[in-house]
Amino acid sequence: MADNISLVVGGPLLRQINDKVIIVQILVMIFLCVNLLLIVTYFKKESLHTTARYILFAVTLLSDSFLLIMSDTLLIFSYFEITINVWSCIIISFLALLYNMVTPVTLTAMTLERYVAICMPLRHGELCSSRRTMRCILIIHAVSSVPSIVILSIFFASASLSSYTQYSICSVESLMLHRWQDHIKAALYQFYFLIMFISIVFCYVKIMKVAKAASGENRTSKWKGLRTVIFHGCQLLLCLIQLWCPFIETALLQISLRLYANVRYTNYILFSLAPRCLSPLIYGLRDETFFLALKNLIFFSLYKRKINLFDKQIQKLQFAQLDSGALH
């Protein structure tokens, strides 16, 4: 996502890209509102705080929301050509690279949690306790930070001292001083996603075997878990395709500037924004427990608002009657 935060602006494309930036702002606001509603639901419902998959789900919501805000801010900076200090750009880029990896790594952890719940139900309470889940979150962030640490370490080793005092338009690409840095970053990401892909396929095969052997209501539950793993795999595939986008865009830039801008915009929508809205659809709406908590929160808020409006109407009516009595 961090690599797709800048759009080309210039000449006849200015009006077209301006419309596209507005569309991006609308989509980002919609996704953020949905995520915020689900985050509030999670923190309001105490019973969700002790379940591993809901804790990990909250991590993806917070990570995606933070990344959406950051990438959208950098998109606006890039569009209006706002420059910032290189040190500030380094910090922002580190966070962008980190949370760009947190979501797929967390998805892999959620898939493993479903594997334990379905294939090892007797050990699920022990392996997926709240304490171990919190440790897992620390491990997820540690593992996700490795690519950003490697990329920034290479930048520190390659950049001159004078470059740290300069001001420039911030993007992760601006920290790539050599072509081979892109290859190292791509190799790191491909290695990560290969491990994640193998993990998801392994869980899928194991859960499928258990689902076929199960019967009755238990069979339905296991097939539902299998579908969840498939959705996680699809979301991970979108994140993986995102890594190939810069190579395609670089080739198209040599052909046509307009084609490059259109393809880059499409890639940003499909492979950067779209994966960030799939988590709420998968867990926020498909999961019965979370959906029930969400529905109760919405209905309670609407009911409370109606009660408040009713109380205000009663007070206005009472004041009107008092005023009428005073006149008489």
PDB file of C-alpha atoms in Angstrom, residues 135-308:
ATOM      1  CA  ARG A 135       2.059 -12.374  23.070  1.00  0.00           C
ATOM      2  CA  CYS A 136       1.123 -13.347  19.540  1.00  0.00           C
ATOM      3  CA  ILE A 137       0.338  -9.688  18.757  1.00  0.00           C
ATOM      4  CA  LEU A 138       3.839  -8.698  19.891  1.00  0.00           C
ATOM      5  CA  ILE A 139       5.319 -11.458  17.703  1.00  0.00           C
ATOM      6  CA  ILE A 140       3.198 -10.282  14.745  1.00  0.00           C
ATOM      7  CA  HIS A 141       4.579  -6.743  15.061  1.00  0.00           C
ATOM      8  CA  ALA A 142       8.135  -8.007  15.503  1.00  0.00           C
ATOM      9  CA  VAL A 143       7.907 -10.223  12.406  1.00  0.00           C
ATOM     10  CA  SER A 144       6.193  -7.467  10.397  1.00  0.00           C
ATOM     11  CA  SER A 145       8.899  -4.940  11.265  1.00  0.00           C
ATOM     12  CA  VAL A 146      11.746  -6.951   9.701  1.00  0.00           C
ATOM     13  CA  PRO A 147      11.224  -5.743   6.068  1.00  0.00           C
ATOM     14  CA  SER A 148      10.967  -2.091   7.137  1.00  0.00           C
ATOM     15  CA  ILE A 149      14.096  -2.402   9.304  1.00  0.00           C
ATOM     16  CA  VAL A 150      16.035  -3.971   6.401  1.00  0.00           C
ATOM     17  CA  ILE A 151      14.847  -1.328   3.896  1.00  0.00           C
ATOM     18  CA  LEU A 152      15.638   1.613   6.180  1.00  0.00           C
ATOM     19  CA  SER A 153      18.998   0.113   7.211  1.00  0.00           C
ATOM     20  CA  ILE A 154      20.022   0.007   3.554  1.00  0.00           C
ATOM     21  CA  PHE A 155      18.898   3.634   3.177  1.00  0.00           C
ATOM     22  CA  PHE A 156      20.949   4.717   6.215  1.00  0.00           C
ATOM     23  CA  ALA A 157      23.989   2.933   4.792  1.00  0.00           C
ATOM     24  CA  SER A 158      23.574   4.460   1.311  1.00  0.00           C
ATOM     25  CA  ALA A 159      22.347   8.028   1.944  1.00  0.00           C
ATOM     26  CA  SER A 160      24.704  10.953   2.493  1.00  0.00           C
ATOM     27  CA  LEU A 161      24.550  13.031   5.678  1.00  0.00           C
ATOM     28  CA  SER A 162      23.299  16.094   3.795  1.00  0.00           C
ATOM     29  CA  SER A 163      20.202  14.245   2.582  1.00  0.00           C
ATOM     30  CA  TYR A 164      18.757  14.079   6.109  1.00  0.00           C
ATOM     31  CA  THR A 165      18.322  17.856   6.265  1.00  0.00           C
ATOM     32  CA  GLN A 166      16.491  18.098   2.942  1.00  0.00           C
ATOM     33  CA  TYR A 167      12.764  18.498   2.331  1.00  0.00           C
ATOM     34  CA  SER A 168      10.936  16.395  -0.241  1.00  0.00           C
ATOM     35  CA  ILE A 169       7.589  14.862  -1.158  1.00  0.00           C
ATOM     36  CA  CYS A 170       7.351  11.829   1.106  1.00  0.00           C
ATOM     37  CA  SER A 171       6.919   8.328  -0.264  1.00  0.00           C
ATOM     38  CA  VAL A 172       8.568   4.975   0.371  1.00  0.00           C
ATOM     39  CA  GLU A 173       9.892   5.086  -3.177  1.00  0.00           C
ATOM     40  CA  SER A 174      11.921   8.214  -2.343  1.00  0.00           C
ATOM     41  CA  LEU A 175      13.971   6.093   0.100  1.00  0.00           C
ATOM     42  CA  MET A 176      14.923   3.656  -2.660  1.00  0.00           C
ATOM     43  CA  LEU A 177      18.212   5.129  -3.842  1.00  0.00           C
ATOM     44  CA  HIS A 178      19.268   2.125  -5.928  1.00  0.00           C
ATOM     45  CA  ARG A 179      17.431  -0.292  -8.173  1.00  0.00           C
ATOM     46  CA  TRP A 180      18.691  -3.309  -6.214  1.00  0.00           C
ATOM     47  CA  GLN A 181      16.904  -2.011  -3.119  1.00  0.00           C
ATOM     48  CA  ASP A 182      13.601  -2.644  -4.904  1.00  0.00           C
ATOM     49  CA  HIS A 183      14.715  -6.196  -5.647  1.00  0.00           C
ATOM     50  CA  ILE A 184      15.623  -6.813  -1.989  1.00  0.00           C
ATOM     51  CA  LYS A 185      12.265  -5.459  -0.838  1.00  0.00           C
ATOM     52  CA  ALA A 186      10.401  -7.574  -3.397  1.00  0.00           C
ATOM     53  CA  ALA A 187      12.381 -10.683  -2.386  1.00  0.00           C
ATOM     54  CA  LEU A 188      11.568 -10.110   1.295  1.00  0.00           C
ATOM     55  CA  TYR A 189       7.880  -9.674   0.605  1.00  0.00           C
ATOM     56  CA  GLN A 190       7.742 -12.680  -1.707  1.00  0.00           C
ATOM     57  CA  PHE A 191       9.391 -14.811   0.998  1.00  0.00           C
ATOM     58  CA  TYR A 192       6.887 -13.615   3.608  1.00  0.00           C
ATOM     59  CA  PHE A 193       3.906 -14.277   1.420  1.00  0.00           C
ATOM     60  CA  LEU A 194       5.225 -17.675   0.381  1.00  0.00           C
ATOM     61  CA  ILE A 195       5.319 -18.680   4.056  1.00  0.00           C
ATOM     62  CA  MET A 196       1.825 -17.242   4.591  1.00  0.00           C
ATOM     63  CA  PHE A 197       0.467 -18.974   1.495  1.00  0.00           C
ATOM     64  CA  ILE A 198       1.881 -22.325   2.596  1.00  0.00           C
ATOM     65  CA  SER A 199       0.381 -21.842   6.070  1.00  0.00           C
ATOM     66  CA  ILE A 200      -3.068 -21.072   4.687  1.00  0.00           C
ATOM     67  CA  VAL A 201      -2.996 -24.003   2.243  1.00  0.00           C
ATOM     68  CA  PHE A 202      -1.888 -26.324   5.066  1.00  0.00           C
ATOM     69  CA  CYS A 203      -4.746 -25.125   7.301  1.00  0.00           C
ATOM     70  CA  TYR A 204      -7.221 -25.414   4.423  1.00  0.00           C
ATOM     71  CA  VAL A 205      -6.284 -29.036   3.677  1.00  0.00           C
ATOM     72  CA  LYS A 206      -6.398 -30.057   7.348  1.00  0.00           C
ATOM     73  CA  ILE A 207      -9.727 -28.332   8.017  1.00  0.00           C
ATOM     74  CA  MET A 208     -11.217 -29.814   4.842  1.00  0.00           C
ATOM     75  CA  LYS A 209     -10.313 -33.331   5.988  1.00  0.00           C
ATOM     76  CA  VAL A 210     -11.912 -32.734   9.393  1.00  0.00           C
ATOM     77  CA  ALA A 211     -14.995 -31.157   7.804  1.00  0.00           C
ATOM     78  CA  LYS A 212     -15.538 -34.168   5.531  1.00  0.00           C
ATOM     79  CA  ALA A 213     -15.208 -36.560   8.457  1.00  0.00           C
ATOM     80  CA  ALA A 214     -17.617 -34.578  10.668  1.00  0.00           C
ATOM     81  CA  SER A 215     -21.388 -35.016  10.699  1.00  0.00           C
ATOM     82  CA  GLY A 216     -24.524 -33.024  11.468  1.00  0.00           C
ATOM     83  CA  GLU A 217     -24.247 -29.619  13.116  1.00  0.00           C
ATOM     84  CA  ASN A 218     -20.551 -30.126  13.770  1.00  0.00           C
ATOM     85  CA  ARG A 219     -19.999 -30.584  10.027  1.00  0.00           C
ATOM     86  CA  THR A 220     -21.735 -27.274   9.264  1.00  0.00           C
ATOM     87  CA  SER A 221     -19.529 -25.443  11.764  1.00  0.00           C
ATOM     88  CA  LYS A 222     -16.369 -26.902  10.271  1.00  0.00           C
ATOM     89  CA  TRP A 223     -17.359 -26.030   6.699  1.00  0.00           C
ATOM     90  CA  LYS A 224     -18.031 -22.474   7.873  1.00  0.00           C
ATOM     91  CA  GLY A 225     -14.499 -22.357   9.283  1.00  0.00           C
ATOM     92  CA  LEU A 226     -13.221 -23.676   5.955  1.00  0.00           C
ATOM     93  CA  ARG A 227     -14.964 -20.842   4.083  1.00  0.00           C
ATOM     94  CA  THR A 228     -13.355 -18.338   6.444  1.00  0.00           C
ATOM     95  CA  VAL A 229      -9.923 -19.749   5.583  1.00  0.00           C
ATOM     96  CA  ILE A 230     -10.746 -19.389   1.869  1.00  0.00           C
ATOM     97  CA  PHE A 231     -11.682 -15.731   2.364  1.00  0.00           C
ATOM     98  CA  HIS A 232      -8.423 -15.137   4.223  1.00  0.00           C
ATOM     99  CA  GLY A 233      -6.578 -16.714   1.300  1.00  0.00           C
ATOM    100  CA  CYS A 234      -8.337 -14.415  -1.192  1.00  0.00           C
ATOM    101  CA  GLN A 235      -7.478 -11.360   0.879  1.00  0.00           C
ATOM    102  CA  LEU A 236      -3.867 -12.483   1.148  1.00  0.00           C
ATOM    103  CA  LEU A 237      -3.779 -12.983  -2.638  1.00  0.00           C
ATOM    104  CA  LEU A 238      -4.871  -9.363  -3.145  1.00  0.00           C
ATOM    105  CA  CYS A 239      -2.049  -8.234  -0.859  1.00  0.00           C
ATOM    106  CA  LEU A 240       0.390 -10.405  -2.823  1.00  0.00           C
ATOM    107  CA  ILE A 241      -0.711  -8.960  -6.176  1.00  0.00           C
ATOM    108  CA  GLN A 242      -0.032  -5.513  -4.734  1.00  0.00           C
ATOM    109  CA  LEU A 243       3.676  -6.383  -4.616  1.00  0.00           C
ATOM    110  CA  TRP A 244       3.729  -7.033  -8.346  1.00  0.00           C
ATOM    111  CA  CYS A 245       1.998  -3.756  -9.215  1.00  0.00           C
ATOM    112  CA  PRO A 246       5.126  -1.523  -9.165  1.00  0.00           C
ATOM    113  CA  PHE A 247       6.842  -3.734 -11.762  1.00  0.00           C
ATOM    114  CA  ILE A 248       3.798  -3.536 -14.063  1.00  0.00           C
ATOM    115  CA  GLU A 249       3.474   0.218 -13.546  1.00  0.00           C
ATOM    116  CA  THR A 250       7.155   0.811 -14.325  1.00  0.00           C
ATOM    117  CA  ALA A 251       6.779  -1.017 -17.643  1.00  0.00           C
ATOM    118  CA  LEU A 252       3.619   0.923 -18.525  1.00  0.00           C
ATOM    119  CA  LEU A 253       5.316   4.242 -17.746  1.00  0.00           C
ATOM    120  CA  GLN A 254       7.611   3.635 -20.706  1.00  0.00           C
ATOM    121  CA  ILE A 255       4.572   3.220 -22.981  1.00  0.00           C
ATOM    122  CA  SER A 256       2.049   5.875 -21.964  1.00  0.00           C
ATOM    123  CA  LEU A 257       1.752   8.369 -19.109  1.00  0.00           C
ATOM    124  CA  ARG A 258      -2.051   8.283 -19.233  1.00  0.00           C
ATOM    125  CA  LEU A 259      -2.138   4.475 -19.184  1.00  0.00           C
ATOM    126  CA  TYR A 260       0.336   4.472 -16.285  1.00  0.00           C
ATOM    127  CA  ALA A 261      -1.840   6.885 -14.254  1.00  0.00           C
ATOM    128  CA  ASN A 262      -5.029   4.905 -14.913  1.00  0.00           C
ATOM    129  CA  VAL A 263      -3.463   1.543 -14.054  1.00  0.00           C
ATOM    130  CA  ARG A 264      -1.824   2.915 -10.906  1.00  0.00           C
ATOM    131  CA  TYR A 265      -5.128   4.369  -9.742  1.00  0.00           C
ATOM    132  CA  THR A 266      -6.917   1.056 -10.414  1.00  0.00           C
ATOM    133  CA  ASN A 267      -4.221  -0.889  -8.568  1.00  0.00           C
ATOM    134  CA  TYR A 268      -4.530   1.420  -5.571  1.00  0.00           C
ATOM    135  CA  ILE A 269      -8.297   0.846  -5.392  1.00  0.00           C
ATOM    136  CA  LEU A 270      -8.278  -2.920  -6.009  1.00  0.00           C
ATOM    137  CA  PHE A 271      -5.134  -4.079  -4.235  1.00  0.00           C
ATOM    138  CA  SER A 272      -4.590  -1.450  -1.533  1.00  0.00           C
ATOM    139  CA  LEU A 273      -8.044  -0.238  -0.457  1.00  0.00           C
ATOM    140  CA  ALA A 274     -10.054  -3.388  -1.240  1.00  0.00           C
ATOM    141  CA  PRO A 275      -8.118  -5.791   1.037  1.00  0.00           C
ATOM    142  CA  ARG A 276      -8.601  -3.287   3.858  1.00  0.00           C
ATOM    143  CA  CYS A 277     -12.403  -3.529   3.609  1.00  0.00           C
ATOM    144  CA  LEU A 278     -12.624  -7.334   3.334  1.00  0.00           C
ATOM    145  CA  SER A 279     -11.847  -7.964   7.019  1.00  0.00           C
ATOM    146  CA  PRO A 280     -14.987  -6.144   8.232  1.00  0.00           C
ATOM    147  CA  LEU A 281     -17.081  -8.061   5.678  1.00  0.00           C
ATOM    148  CA  ILE A 282     -15.573 -11.424   6.656  1.00  0.00           C
ATOM    149  CA  TYR A 283     -15.645 -11.140  10.443  1.00  0.00           C
ATOM    150  CA  GLY A 284     -17.892  -8.181  11.168  1.00  0.00           C
ATOM    151  CA  LEU A 285     -20.858  -9.439   9.163  1.00  0.00           C
ATOM    152  CA  ARG A 286     -20.353 -13.194   8.714  1.00  0.00           C
ATOM    153  CA  ASP A 287     -19.562 -13.912  12.368  1.00  0.00           C
ATOM    154  CA  GLU A 288     -22.844 -14.361  14.244  1.00  0.00           C
ATOM    155  CA  THR A 289     -21.518 -13.265  17.643  1.00  0.00           C
ATOM    156  CA  PHE A 290     -19.889 -10.092  16.357  1.00  0.00           C
ATOM    157  CA  PHE A 291     -22.815  -9.288  14.065  1.00  0.00           C
ATOM    158  CA  LEU A 292     -25.245  -9.637  16.971  1.00  0.00           C
ATOM    159  CA  ALA A 293     -23.109  -7.299  19.106  1.00  0.00           C
ATOM    160  CA  LEU A 294     -22.954  -4.828  16.204  1.00  0.00           C
ATOM    161  CA  LYS A 295     -26.721  -4.966  15.679  1.00  0.00           C
ATOM    162  CA  ASN A 296     -27.398  -4.448  19.382  1.00  0.00           C
ATOM    163  CA  LEU A 297     -25.055  -1.442  19.455  1.00  0.00           C
ATOM    164  CA  ILE A 298     -26.764   0.175  16.454  1.00  0.00           C
ATOM    165  CA  PHE A 299     -30.295  -0.486  17.730  1.00  0.00           C
ATOM    166  CA  PHE A 300     -29.411   0.705  21.231  1.00  0.00           C
ATOM    167  CA  SER A 301     -27.924   3.926  19.821  1.00  0.00           C
ATOM    168  CA  LEU A 302     -31.021   4.552  17.696  1.00  0.00           C
ATOM    169  CA  TYR A 303     -33.326   3.738  20.607  1.00  0.00           C
ATOM    170  CA  LYS A 304     -31.384   6.035  22.929  1.00  0.00           C
ATOM    171  CA  ARG A 305     -31.537   8.814  20.341  1.00  0.00           C
ATOM    172  CA  LYS A 306     -35.308   8.398  20.039  1.00  0.00           C
ATOM    173  CA  ILE A 307     -35.657   8.543  23.828  1.00  0.00           C
ATOM    174  CA  ASN A 308     -33.607  11.736  23.943  1.00  0.00           C
TER     175      ASN A 308
END
